């Protein structure tokens, strides 16, 4: 009994790499200050797109993009807690988007819940453990970051869903306009 499994192909790897680059560009140049050092990071739009398009593999968009961003821009260098938090966000959201539901509202709810797990729970606990920070203070700061990141993820989910809908609509429209003729001589390969 042969099973059909979907593997990563070159197109998927290139798509993930391009979304990772988009994550970096949006994170470098499109941050809006919310409160103090907390910013609305539009890089999460690319993470949401990666999760919808590539499932759990889309987690690499957020993790690698966040790694590059923190190494290049942060005064403190690479942030393991952001890296792991984005990896968890991408894995949970990607799994839900790929295997559990096609409903946009449920995908957005899953994305918001995964940001809660990745930022409020995992990132807070890691930073409290690594840097001996008080949990009460760090959790409040990360709750504000959770709101900002959830907003970007929701926008990314909606944008990707609409773009994919338009693309699929054009794709099915173009299937009716075939360039090949029925005879074998003129078939374009």
Coordinates of N, CA and C in Angstrom, one line a residue:
X1 N 0.8 -1.2 0.0 CA 0.0 0.0 0.0 C 0.9 1.2 0.0
X2 N 0.8 2.0 -1.1 CA 1.6 3.2 -1.2 C 0.9 4.4 -0.6
X3 N 1.6 5.1 0.2 CA 1.1 6.3 0.8 C 1.6 7.6 0.1
X4 N 0.8 8.5 0.0 CA 1.2 9.8 -0.7 C 1.7 10.7 0.4
X5 N 2.9 11.1 0.5 CA 3.4 12.0 1.4 C 3.9 13.3 0.7
X6 N 3.7 14.4 1.3 CA 4.2 15.6 0.7 C 5.6 16.0 1.4
X7 N 6.6 16.1 0.5 CA 7.9 16.4 1.0 C 8.2 17.8 0.6
X8 N 9.3 18.3 1.3 CA 9.7 19.6 0.9 C 10.4 19.6 -0.5
X9 N 10.0 20.4 -1.4 CA 10.7 20.5 -2.7 C 11.4 21.8 -2.8
X10 N 12.1 22.0 -3.9 CA 12.9 23.2 -4.1 C 12.0 24.5 -4.0
X11 N 10.8 24.4 -4.6 CA 9.9 25.6 -4.6 C 9.5 25.9 -3.2
X12 N 9.2 24.9 -2.3 CA 8.9 25.2 -0.9 C 10.0 25.8 -0.2
X13 N 11.2 25.3 -0.4 CA 12.4 25.8 0.3 C 12.6 27.3 -0.1
X14 N 12.5 27.6 -1.4 CA 12.7 28.9 -1.9 C 11.6 29.9 -1.3
X15 N 10.3 29.4 -1.3 CA 9.3 30.2 -0.7 C 9.5 30.5 0.8
X16 N 10.0 29.5 1.5 CA 10.3 29.7 2.9 C 11.4 30.7 3.1
X17 N 12.4 30.6 2.2 CA 13.6 31.5 2.3 C 13.1 33.0 1.9
X18 N 12.3 33.1 0.9 CA 11.8 34.4 0.6 C 10.9 35.0 1.7
X19 N 10.1 34.2 2.3 CA 9.3 34.7 3.4 C 10.2 35.1 4.6
X20 N 11.3 34.3 4.8 CA 12.2 34.7 5.9 C 12.9 36.0 5.6
X21 N 13.2 36.2 4.4 CA 13.8 37.5 4.0 C 12.8 38.6 4.2
X22 N 11.5 38.4 3.8 CA 10.5 39.3 4.0 C 10.3 39.6 5.5
X23 N 10.3 38.6 6.3 CA 10.2 38.8 7.8 C 11.3 39.7 8.3
X24 N 12.6 39.5 7.8 CA 13.7 40.3 8.2 C 13.5 41.8 7.8
X25 N 13.1 42.0 6.5 CA 12.9 43.3 6.0 C 11.7 44.1 6.8
X26 N 10.6 43.4 7.0 CA 9.5 44.0 7.7 C 9.9 44.3 9.2
X27 N 10.7 43.4 9.8 CA 11.1 43.5 11.2 C 12.2 44.7 11.3
X28 N 13.0 44.8 10.3 CA 14.0 45.9 10.3 C 13.4 47.2 10.2
X29 N 12.5 47.4 9.2 CA 12.1 48.7 8.7 C 10.6 49.0 9.1
X30 N 9.8 48.1 9.5 CA 8.4 48.4 9.7 C 8.0 48.1 11.2
X31 N 8.6 48.7 12.1 CA 8.2 48.5 13.5 C 7.7 49.8 14.0
X32 N 6.6 49.7 14.7 CA 5.9 50.9 15.2 C 5.9 50.8 16.8
X33 N 6.4 51.9 17.4 CA 6.5 51.9 18.9 C 5.1 51.8 19.5
X34 N 4.9 50.9 20.4 CA 3.6 50.8 21.1 C 3.7 51.4 22.5
X35 N 4.6 50.8 23.3 CA 4.8 51.3 24.7 C 6.3 51.1 25.0
X36 N 7.0 52.1 25.3 CA 8.4 51.9 25.7 C 9.3 51.2 24.6
X37 N 9.8 50.1 25.0 CA 10.6 49.3 24.1 C 9.8 48.2 23.3
X38 N 8.5 48.2 23.5 CA 7.6 47.2 22.9 C 7.1 47.8 21.6
X39 N 7.3 47.1 20.5 CA 6.9 47.6 19.2 C 6.0 46.6 18.5
X40 N 5.1 47.1 17.6 CA 4.3 46.3 16.7 C 5.3 45.8 15.6
X41 N 5.5 44.6 15.5 CA 6.5 44.0 14.6 C 5.7 43.4 13.4
X42 N 5.8 44.0 12.2 CA 5.1 43.5 11.0 C 5.8 42.3 10.4
X43 N 6.9 41.8 11.0 CA 7.5 40.6 10.5 C 6.6 39.4 10.7
X44 N 5.7 39.5 11.7 CA 4.8 38.4 12.0 C 3.8 38.2 10.8
X45 N 3.6 39.2 10.0 CA 2.8 39.0 8.8 C 3.4 37.9 7.9
X46 N 4.7 37.9 7.7 CA 5.4 36.9 6.9 C 5.4 35.6 7.6
X47 N 5.4 35.5 8.9 CA 5.3 34.3 9.7 C 4.0 33.7 9.5
X48 N 2.9 34.5 9.5 CA 1.6 34.0 9.3 C 1.4 33.4 7.9
X49 N 2.0 34.1 6.9 CA 2.0 33.6 5.5 C 2.7 32.3 5.4
X50 N 3.8 32.2 6.1 CA 4.6 30.9 6.0 C 3.8 29.8 6.7
X51 N 3.1 30.0 7.7 CA 2.3 29.0 8.4 C 1.1 28.6 7.5
X52 N 0.4 29.5 6.9 CA -0.7 29.1 6.0 C -0.2 28.4 4.8
X53 N 0.9 28.8 4.2 CA 1.3 28.2 2.9 C 2.1 26.9 3.1
X54 N 2.9 26.8 4.2 CA 3.8 25.7 4.3 C 3.6 24.9 5.6
X55 N 2.5 25.2 6.3 CA 2.2 24.4 7.5 C 3.3 24.6 8.6
X56 N 3.7 23.5 9.3 CA 4.7 23.6 10.4 C 6.0 24.0 9.9
X57 N 6.3 23.8 8.6 CA 7.6 24.2 8.0 C 7.7 25.8 8.0
X58 N 6.6 26.4 8.1 CA 6.6 27.9 8.2 C 7.2 28.4 9.4
X59 N 7.4 27.6 10.4 CA 8.0 28.0 11.7 C 9.4 28.5 11.4
X60 N 10.1 28.0 10.4 CA 11.4 28.4 10.1 C 11.4 29.9 9.7
X61 N 10.3 30.4 9.1 CA 10.3 31.8 8.8 C 10.4 32.7 10.0
X62 N 9.7 32.4 11.0 CA 9.8 33.2 12.3 C 11.0 33.0 13.0
X63 N 11.4 31.7 13.2 CA 12.6 31.4 14.0 C 13.9 31.9 13.3
X64 N 14.1 31.6 12.1 CA 15.3 32.1 11.4 C 15.3 33.6 11.2
X65 N 14.1 34.1 10.8 CA 14.0 35.6 10.6 C 14.3 36.3 11.9
X66 N 13.7 35.8 13.0 CA 14.0 36.4 14.3 C 15.4 36.3 14.7
X67 N 16.0 35.2 14.4 CA 17.5 35.0 14.7 C 18.3 36.0 14.0
X68 N 18.1 36.2 12.7 CA 18.8 37.2 11.9 C 18.6 38.6 12.4
X69 N 17.3 38.9 12.7 CA 17.0 40.2 13.2 C 17.7 40.5 14.5
X70 N 17.7 39.6 15.5 CA 18.3 39.9 16.8 C 19.8 39.9 16.7
X71 N 20.4 39.1 15.8 CA 21.8 39.2 15.6 C 22.3 40.5 15.0
X72 N 21.5 41.0 14.1 CA 21.9 42.2 13.3 C 21.5 43.5 14.0
X73 N 20.4 43.5 14.7 CA 19.9 44.8 15.2 C 20.0 45.0 16.7
X74 N 19.9 43.9 17.4 CA 19.8 44.0 18.9 C 21.2 44.3 19.5
X75 N 21.2 45.1 20.5 CA 22.4 45.5 21.2 C 22.9 44.3 22.0
X76 N 21.9 43.4 22.3 CA 22.3 42.2 23.2 C 22.6 41.0 22.4
X77 N 22.5 41.0 21.1 CA 22.9 39.8 20.3 C 21.7 38.9 20.1
X78 N 22.0 37.7 19.9 CA 21.0 36.6 19.6 C 20.2 36.4 20.8
X79 N 18.8 36.3 20.6 CA 17.9 36.1 21.7 C 17.3 34.7 21.6
X80 N 17.7 33.8 22.4 CA 17.3 32.4 22.4 C 15.8 32.3 22.7
X81 N 15.3 33.2 23.6 CA 13.9 33.2 24.0 C 13.0 33.6 22.9
X82 N 13.4 34.6 22.1 CA 12.6 35.0 20.9 C 12.6 33.9 19.9
X83 N 13.8 33.3 19.7 CA 13.9 32.3 18.7 C 13.0 31.1 19.0
X84 N 13.0 30.6 20.2 CA 12.2 29.5 20.7 C 10.7 29.9 20.7
X85 N 10.4 31.1 21.1 CA 9.0 31.5 21.1 C 8.4 31.6 19.7
X86 N 9.2 32.1 18.7 CA 8.7 32.2 17.3 C 8.6 30.8 16.7
X87 N 9.6 29.9 17.1 CA 9.5 28.5 16.6 C 8.2 27.8 17.1
X88 N 7.9 28.0 18.3 CA 6.7 27.4 18.9 C 5.4 28.0 18.2
X89 N 5.4 29.3 18.1 CA 4.3 30.0 17.4 C 4.1 29.4 16.0
X90 N 5.2 29.3 15.2 CA 5.1 28.8 13.9 C 4.7 27.3 13.8
X91 N 5.2 26.5 14.7 CA 4.8 25.1 14.7 C 3.3 24.9 15.1
X92 N 2.9 25.6 16.1 CA 1.4 25.4 16.5 C 0.5 25.9 15.4
X93 N 0.8 27.2 14.9 CA -0.1 27.8 13.9 C 0.0 27.0 12.6
X94 N 1.2 26.6 12.2 CA 1.4 25.9 11.0 C 0.7 24.6 11.0
X95 N 0.7 23.9 12.1 CA 0.0 22.6 12.2 C -1.5 22.8 12.1
X96 N -2.0 23.7 12.8 CA -3.4 24.0 12.8 C -3.9 24.4 11.4
X97 N -3.1 25.2 10.7 CA -3.5 25.7 9.4 C -3.4 24.6 8.3
X98 N -2.4 23.7 8.5 CA -2.2 22.6 7.5 C -3.1 21.4 7.7
X99 N -3.3 21.0 8.9 CA -3.9 19.7 9.2 C -5.3 19.8 9.9
X100 N -5.6 20.9 10.6 CA -6.8 20.8 11.3 C -8.0 21.6 10.7
X101 N -7.8 22.8 10.2 CA -8.9 23.6 9.7 C -8.5 24.5 8.5
X102 N -9.5 24.8 7.7 CA -9.3 25.7 6.6 C -10.2 27.0 6.9
X103 N -10.9 27.0 8.0 CA -11.7 28.1 8.4 C -10.8 29.3 8.9
X104 N -10.9 30.5 8.3 CA -10.0 31.6 8.6 C -10.2 32.0 10.1
X105 N -11.4 32.1 10.6 CA -11.6 32.5 12.0 C -10.9 31.6 13.0
X106 N -11.0 30.3 12.7 CA -10.3 29.3 13.6 C -8.8 29.4 13.5
X107 N -8.3 29.7 12.3 CA -6.9 29.9 12.1 C -6.4 31.1 12.9
X108 N -7.2 32.2 12.8 CA -6.8 33.4 13.6 C -6.8 33.1 15.1
X109 N -7.8 32.4 15.6 CA -7.8 32.1 17.0 C -6.6 31.2 17.4
X110 N -6.3 30.2 16.5 CA -5.1 29.4 16.8 C -3.9 30.2 16.8
X111 N -3.8 31.1 15.9 CA -2.6 32.0 15.8 C -2.4 32.8 17.1
X112 N -3.5 33.4 17.5 CA -3.5 34.2 18.7 C -3.1 33.3 20.0
X113 N -3.7 32.2 20.0 CA -3.4 31.3 21.2 C -1.9 30.8 21.1
X114 N -1.4 30.6 19.9 CA 0.0 30.1 19.8 C 0.9 31.3 20.1
X115 N 0.5 32.5 19.8 CA 1.4 33.7 20.3 C 1.3 33.8 21.8
X116 N 0.2 33.5 22.4 CA 0.1 33.5 23.9 C 1.0 32.4 24.5
X117 N 1.0 31.2 23.9 CA 1.9 30.2 24.4 C 3.4 30.6 24.1
X118 N 3.7 31.0 22.9 CA 5.1 31.3 22.6 C 5.7 32.5 23.3
X119 N 4.9 33.6 23.4 CA 5.4 34.8 24.0 C 5.2 34.9 25.5
X120 N 3.9 34.7 25.9 CA 3.6 34.9 27.3 C 4.1 33.8 28.2
X121 N 4.0 32.6 27.7 CA 4.4 31.4 28.5 C 5.9 31.1 28.3
X122 N 6.3 30.7 27.1 CA 7.6 30.2 26.9 C 8.7 31.3 27.0
X123 N 8.5 32.4 26.3 CA 9.5 33.4 26.4 C 9.6 34.0 27.8
X124 N 8.5 34.2 28.5 CA 8.6 34.7 29.8 C 9.3 33.8 30.8
X125 N 9.0 32.5 30.7 CA 9.7 31.5 31.6 C 11.2 31.4 31.2
X126 N 11.5 31.4 29.9 CA 12.9 31.3 29.6 C 13.7 32.5 30.1
X127 N 13.1 33.7 29.9 CA 13.9 34.9 30.3 C 14.0 35.0 31.8
X128 N 12.9 34.6 32.5 CA 13.0 34.5 34.0 C 14.1 33.6 34.5
X129 N 14.2 32.4 33.8 CA 15.1 31.4 34.2 C 16.6 31.9 33.8
X130 N 16.7 32.3 32.6 CA 18.1 32.7 32.1 C 18.7 33.9 32.7
X131 N 17.8 34.9 33.0 CA 18.3 36.2 33.4 C 17.9 36.5 34.9
X132 N 17.3 35.6 35.6 CA 16.8 35.8 37.0 C 15.9 37.0 37.1
X133 N 15.0 37.2 36.2 CA 14.1 38.3 36.2 C 12.8 37.9 37.0
X134 N 12.2 38.9 37.7 CA 11.0 38.6 38.4 C 9.8 38.2 37.4
X135 N 9.2 37.2 37.7 CA 8.1 36.7 36.8 C 7.0 37.7 36.6
X136 N 6.6 38.4 37.7 CA 5.5 39.3 37.7 C 5.7 40.5 36.8
X137 N 7.0 40.9 36.7 CA 7.3 42.1 35.9 C 7.4 41.6 34.4
X138 N 8.1 40.5 34.2 CA 8.3 40.1 32.8 C 7.0 39.6 32.1
X139 N 6.1 39.0 32.9 CA 4.9 38.6 32.3 C 4.0 39.7 31.8
X140 N 4.0 40.8 32.6 CA 3.2 42.0 32.2 C 3.8 42.6 30.9
X141 N 5.1 42.7 30.8 CA 5.8 43.2 29.5 C 5.4 42.3 28.4
X142 N 5.5 41.0 28.6 CA 5.2 40.1 27.5 C 3.7 40.0 27.1
X143 N 2.9 40.4 28.0 CA 1.4 40.4 27.7 C 1.2 41.6 26.7
X144 N 1.9 42.7 26.9 CA 1.8 43.8 26.0 C 2.3 43.4 24.6
X145 N 3.5 42.7 24.6 CA 4.1 42.2 23.4 C 3.1 41.2 22.7
X146 N 2.5 40.4 23.5 CA 1.5 39.4 23.0 C 0.4 40.1 22.2
X147 N -0.1 41.2 22.7 CA -1.2 41.9 22.0 C -0.7 42.5 20.6
X148 N 0.5 43.1 20.7 CA 1.1 43.6 19.4 C 1.4 42.5 18.4
X149 N 1.9 41.4 18.8 CA 2.3 40.3 17.9 C 1.0 39.6 17.4
X150 N 0.0 39.5 18.3 CA -1.2 38.8 17.8 C -1.9 39.7 16.7
X151 N -1.8 41.0 16.9 CA -2.4 41.8 15.9 C -1.7 41.6 14.5
X152 N -0.4 41.6 14.5 CA 0.3 41.3 13.3 C 0.0 40.0 12.7
X153 N -0.1 38.9 13.5 CA -0.4 37.6 13.0 C -1.8 37.5 12.4
X154 N -2.7 38.2 13.1 CA -4.1 38.2 12.5 C -4.2 38.9 11.2
X155 N -3.5 40.0 11.1 CA -3.4 40.8 9.8 C -2.8 39.9 8.7
X156 N -1.7 39.2 9.1 CA -1.0 38.3 8.2 C -1.9 37.2 7.7
X157 N -2.7 36.6 8.6 CA -3.6 35.5 8.3 C -4.6 36.0 7.3
X158 N -5.2 37.2 7.5 CA -6.2 37.7 6.6 C -5.7 38.0 5.3
X159 N -4.5 38.7 5.2 CA -3.9 39.1 4.0 C -3.5 37.9 3.1
X160 N -2.9 36.9 3.8 CA -2.5 35.7 3.1 C -3.7 34.9 2.5
X161 N -4.8 34.8 3.3 CA -6.0 34.2 2.9 C -6.6 34.9 1.7
X162 N -6.7 36.2 1.7 CA -7.2 36.9 0.6 C -6.4 36.8 -0.7
X163 N -5.1 36.9 -0.5 CA -4.2 36.8 -1.7 C -4.2 35.4 -2.3
X164 N -4.3 34.4 -1.4 CA -4.4 33.0 -1.9 C -5.8 32.8 -2.6
X165 N -6.8 33.4 -2.1 CA -8.1 33.3 -2.7 C -8.1 33.9 -4.2
X166 N -7.5 35.1 -4.3 CA -7.4 35.7 -5.6 C -6.5 34.9 -6.5
X167 N -5.4 34.4 -6.0 CA -4.5 33.5 -6.8 C -5.2 32.3 -7.3
X168 N -5.9 31.6 -6.4 CA -6.7 30.4 -6.8 C -7.8 30.7 -7.8
X169 N -8.4 31.8 -7.6 CA -9.5 32.2 -8.6 C -8.9 32.4 -10.0
X170 N -7.8 33.1 -10.1 CA -7.1 33.3 -11.4 C -6.6 32.0 -11.9
X171 N -6.1 31.2 -11.1 CA -5.5 29.9 -11.5 C -6.6 29.0 -12.2
X172 N -7.8 28.9 -11.6 CA -8.9 28.2 -12.1 C -9.4 28.8 -13.4
X173 N -9.4 30.1 -13.5 CA -9.9 30.8 -14.7 C -8.9 30.6 -15.8
X174 N -7.6 30.5 -15.6 CA -6.7 30.3 -16.6 C -6.6 28.8 -17.1
X175 N -7.1 27.9 -16.3 CA -7.2 26.5 -16.7 C -8.1 26.3 -17.9
X176 N -9.1 27.1 -18.0 CA -10.1 27.0 -19.1 C -9.5 27.5 -20.4
X177 N -8.4 28.3 -20.4 CA -7.8 28.8 -21.5 C -6.5 28.1 -21.8
X178 N -6.6 26.9 -22.4 CA -5.4 26.0 -22.6 C -4.7 26.4 -23.8
X179 N -3.4 26.4 -23.8 CA -2.5 26.8 -24.9 C -2.3 25.6 -25.9
X180 N -2.6 24.4 -25.4 CA -2.3 23.3 -26.2 C -3.5 22.9 -27.0
X181 N -3.3 22.2 -28.1 CA -4.4 21.7 -28.9 C -4.5 20.2 -28.7
X182 N -5.7 19.6 -29.0 CA -5.9 18.2 -28.6 C -5.0 17.3 -29.4
X183 N -4.5 17.6 -30.6 CA -3.7 16.7 -31.3 C -2.3 16.7 -30.7
X184 N -1.6 15.6 -30.9 CA -0.3 15.4 -30.3 C 0.8 16.2 -30.9
X185 N 0.7 16.6 -32.2 CA 1.8 17.3 -32.9 C 2.0 18.6 -32.3
X186 N 1.0 19.3 -31.9 CA 1.2 20.7 -31.5 C 1.2 20.8 -29.9
X187 N 1.4 19.8 -29.2 CA 1.4 19.8 -27.8 C 2.7 20.5 -27.3
X188 N 2.5 21.4 -26.4 CA 3.6 22.1 -25.8 C 4.0 21.4 -24.5
X189 N 5.2 21.1 -24.3 CA 5.7 20.4 -23.2 C 6.5 21.3 -22.3

